[in-house]
Short mmCIF file of C-alpha atoms in Angstrom, two decimals:
data_model
loop_
_atom_site.label_atom_id
_atom_site.label_comp_id
_atom_site.label_asym_id
_atom_site.label_seq_id
_atom_site.Cartn_x
_atom_site.Cartn_y
_atom_site.Cartn_z
CA LEU L 237 -138.95 -6.58 227.82
CA LEU L 238 -140.38 -3.36 227.06
CA GLY L 239 -142.34 -3.54 230.24
CA ILE L 240 -139.09 -3.97 232.16
CA ILE L 241 -137.45 -1.41 230.35
CA TRP L 242 -140.03 1.18 230.91
CA TYR L 243 -139.80 0.21 234.81
CA SER L 244 -135.98 0.62 235.09
CA HIS L 245 -136.22 3.99 233.15
CA ASN L 246 -139.19 5.03 235.57
CA GLN L 247 -136.98 4.07 238.46
CA GLN L 248 -134.20 6.02 237.35
CA ILE L 249 -136.36 9.42 236.64
CA LYS L 250 -137.27 8.73 240.27
CA SER L 251 -133.90 8.41 241.46
CA ILE L 252 -132.70 11.67 239.79
CA GLN L 253 -135.92 13.65 241.37
CA ILE L 254 -135.17 12.66 244.54
CA ASP L 255 -131.48 13.17 244.37
CA THR L 256 -132.25 16.55 242.86
CA ASN L 257 -134.85 17.40 246.05
CA VAL L 258 -132.50 16.68 248.49
CA ASP L 259 -129.65 18.35 246.94
CA SER L 260 -132.07 21.37 246.73
CA ILE L 261 -132.73 20.73 250.61
CA ILE L 262 -129.07 20.79 251.16
CA THR L 263 -128.38 23.91 249.15
CA GLU L 264 -131.16 26.16 250.90
CA VAL L 265 -130.40 24.92 254.39
CA LYS L 266 -126.42 25.72 253.96
CA SER L 267 -127.66 29.12 252.54
CA ALA L 268 -129.82 29.39 255.68
CA GLN L 269 -127.00 28.65 257.49
CA LEU L 270 -124.50 30.74 256.13
CA HIS L 271 -126.86 34.04 255.96
CA PHE L 272 -127.34 33.55 259.74
CA LYS L 273 -123.91 34.08 260.42
CA ILE L 274 -123.87 36.78 258.31
CA GLN L 275 -126.97 38.13 260.05
CA VAL L 276 -125.29 37.47 263.37
CA GLN L 277 -122.26 39.73 262.25
CA GLU L 278 -124.61 42.40 260.95
CA TRP L 279 -125.83 42.51 264.51
CA LYS L 280 -122.40 42.95 265.97
CA ASP L 281 -121.94 45.89 263.39
CA THR L 282 -125.08 47.38 264.72
CA LEU L 283 -123.98 47.65 268.02
CA LEU L 284 -120.19 48.41 267.44
CA ARG L 285 -120.83 50.86 264.57
CA GLY L 286 -124.38 52.00 264.82
CA TYR L 287 -123.47 54.93 267.16
CA ASP L 288 -124.62 57.34 264.72
CA ILE L 289 -128.38 57.20 263.44
CA LYS L 290 -126.87 56.91 259.51
CA SER L 291 -124.86 53.81 260.77
CA TYR L 292 -127.23 52.41 262.98
CA ASN L 293 -129.78 52.18 260.21
CA LYS L 294 -127.63 50.92 257.87
CA TYR L 295 -126.40 48.13 259.99
CA HIS L 296 -129.88 47.42 261.32
CA ARG L 297 -131.31 47.19 257.85
CA LYS L 298 -128.61 44.58 256.59
CA PHE L 299 -129.42 42.57 259.69
CA MET L 300 -133.00 42.69 259.04
CA GLY L 301 -132.25 41.85 255.55
CA GLU L 302 -130.11 38.74 256.48
CA ALA L 303 -132.91 37.58 258.38
CA GLN L 304 -135.18 37.83 255.79
CA THR L 305 -132.83 35.62 253.63
CA VAL L 306 -132.58 33.01 256.04
CA LYS L 307 -136.52 32.85 256.64
CA LYS L 308 -136.74 32.77 252.76
CA HIS L 309 -134.09 29.85 252.50
CA LEU L 310 -135.61 27.72 255.65
CA ASN L 311 -139.19 28.34 253.77
CA THR L 312 -137.76 26.95 250.44
CA ALA L 313 -135.98 23.90 252.30
CA LEU L 314 -139.32 23.30 254.38
CA LYS L 315 -141.55 23.34 251.06
CA VAL L 316 -138.99 20.34 249.23
CA MET L 317 -138.75 18.62 252.27
CA ARG L 318 -142.52 18.16 252.78
CA ASN L 319 -142.21 16.24 249.33
CA PHE L 320 -140.88 13.42 251.35
CA ASN L 321 -143.00 11.02 253.40
CA SER L 322 -140.95 9.05 255.85
CA ASP L 323 -140.62 9.18 260.02
CA GLU L 324 -136.98 11.32 259.33
CA ALA L 325 -138.53 13.62 256.75
CA THR L 326 -141.10 14.36 259.32
CA LYS L 327 -138.34 14.65 262.23
CA ILE L 328 -136.44 17.00 259.90
CA THR L 329 -139.74 19.29 258.98
CA LYS L 330 -139.90 19.56 262.62
CA ASN L 331 -136.48 20.44 263.23
CA ILE L 332 -136.98 23.07 260.77
CA LEU L 333 -140.03 24.77 262.12
CA ASP L 334 -138.14 24.68 265.47
CA LEU L 335 -135.62 26.51 263.87
CA GLN L 336 -137.60 29.00 262.46
CA GLN L 337 -139.21 29.81 265.76
CA GLN L 338 -135.78 30.36 267.56
CA GLN L 339 -134.99 32.93 264.63
CA LYS L 340 -138.26 34.43 265.17
CA THR L 341 -137.45 34.48 269.01
CA LEU L 342 -134.15 35.53 268.50
CA LEU L 343 -135.29 38.82 266.23
CA LEU L 344 -137.59 39.55 268.91
CA LYS L 345 -134.93 39.74 271.81
CA TYR L 346 -132.64 41.59 269.61
CA ASN L 347 -134.86 44.17 268.47
CA ASP L 348 -136.53 44.75 271.95
CA ALA L 349 -132.92 44.90 273.30
CA LEU L 350 -132.30 47.81 270.87
CA ALA L 351 -135.91 49.38 271.51
CA LYS L 352 -135.01 49.62 275.16
CA TYR L 353 -131.38 50.48 275.21
CA TYR L 354 -130.44 52.56 272.20
CA ASP L 355 -129.49 55.77 272.87
CA LYS L 356 -127.78 57.97 270.16
CA GLU L 357 -126.52 60.03 272.99
CA ASP L 358 -124.86 57.27 275.01
CA PRO L 359 -121.79 55.91 272.76
CA LEU L 360 -121.76 53.01 275.45
CA PHE L 361 -125.15 51.86 274.84
CA PHE L 362 -123.77 48.55 272.82
CA LYS L 363 -122.56 47.07 276.34
CA LYS L 364 -126.26 47.55 277.84
CA VAL L 365 -127.79 45.80 274.46
CA ASP L 366 -125.12 43.20 274.14
CA LYS L 367 -125.56 42.33 278.03
CA LYS L 368 -129.44 42.00 277.54
CA VAL L 369 -129.01 39.45 274.43
CA LYS L 370 -125.44 38.04 275.09
CA GLY L 371 -126.02 34.26 274.02
CA VAL L 372 -129.00 34.56 272.49
CA ASP L 373 -127.68 33.60 269.34
CA ARG L 374 -126.12 30.04 270.35
CA ALA L 375 -129.17 27.92 270.54
CA PRO L 376 -130.25 28.86 266.79
CA THR L 377 -126.82 28.26 265.95
CA LYS L 378 -127.13 24.76 267.48
CA ALA L 379 -129.78 24.03 265.75
CA MET L 380 -129.01 25.17 262.39
CA ASP L 381 -126.06 22.80 262.63
CA LYS L 382 -128.08 19.81 263.47
CA VAL L 383 -130.64 20.58 260.62
CA VAL L 384 -127.49 20.55 258.27
CA THR L 385 -126.32 17.57 259.89
CA SER L 386 -129.85 15.80 259.90
CA ILE L 387 -130.42 16.64 255.84
CA VAL L 388 -126.76 15.43 255.07
CA THR L 389 -127.72 12.37 256.70
CA PHE L 390 -131.25 11.73 255.09
CA ARG L 391 -129.40 12.65 251.80
CA ASP L 392 -127.09 9.64 252.59
CA ASN L 393 -129.90 7.36 253.60
CA GLN L 394 -131.78 8.48 250.49
CA LEU L 395 -128.68 7.71 248.37
CA LYS L 396 -128.63 4.15 249.72
CA ILE L 397 -132.26 3.34 249.07
CA MET L 398 -131.81 4.44 245.70
CA GLU L 399 -128.48 2.49 244.97
CA ALA L 400 -130.71 -0.74 246.44
CA GLN L 401 -133.46 0.14 244.28
CA ARG L 402 -131.45 0.30 241.18
CA ASP L 403 -129.39 -2.93 242.20
CA LYS L 404 -132.75 -4.59 242.23
CA THR L 405 -134.07 -3.05 238.87
CA SER L 406 -130.67 -4.22 237.07
CA GLN L 407 -131.25 -7.91 238.66
CA GLU L 408 -135.08 -7.55 237.31
CA VAL L 409 -133.89 -6.37 233.90
CA ILE L 410 -131.08 -9.07 233.50
CA LEU L 411 -133.79 -11.66 234.99
CA GLY L 412 -136.50 -10.63 232.54
CA THR L 413 -133.98 -10.44 229.77
CA LEU L 414 -132.79 -13.79 230.38
CA CYS L 415 -136.40 -15.04 230.43
CA ALA L 416 -137.43 -13.40 227.24
CA ILE L 417 -134.38 -14.93 225.21
CA ILE L 418 -135.14 -18.62 226.96
CA LEU L 419 -138.64 -18.13 225.97
CA LEU L 420 -137.66 -16.81 222.21
CA SER L 421 -135.35 -19.88 221.85
CA ILE L 422 -138.15 -22.52 223.12
CA ILE L 423 -140.47 -20.95 220.74
CA ALA L 424 -137.83 -21.13 217.58
CA TYR L 425 -137.25 -24.89 218.10
#
């Protein structure tokens, strides 16, 4: 009976740990998604409001800061995701790695375009830069949405697995308790 209770307790702890880890991954990826949207907005601010060097530096610094924040959240999600050992987790891990690569490519393209076309003397420089990178953020945006969706699905699947394990454990506890009662009843007579 004590063994069954101990087993049940360990299963509950394991379920809580899994649930906590999956919630952590979701929080990190959704934070990365939010900061990616802010990063794109800071890019637009860099182009539209960066006509003088002071403004340019201000908005570009914010743009790069948001890029670092996205990277940090994705790295944290990746680290936690690697605690799971399943085909589904491996696929999500690969999607996060692909997303990180797309984020690096986006930064390179944006910064290359700025390096080539930024001209503080040309008030319309932003048109040249925008033309060069138009649509570059679409693939990472779709990839980010895909990662968020896949992690939410992963969470739902993990919850189903944990629920099935809890049901099984409950049945085992009830069966074990009944066996113990029957055995004690037989011994008592």
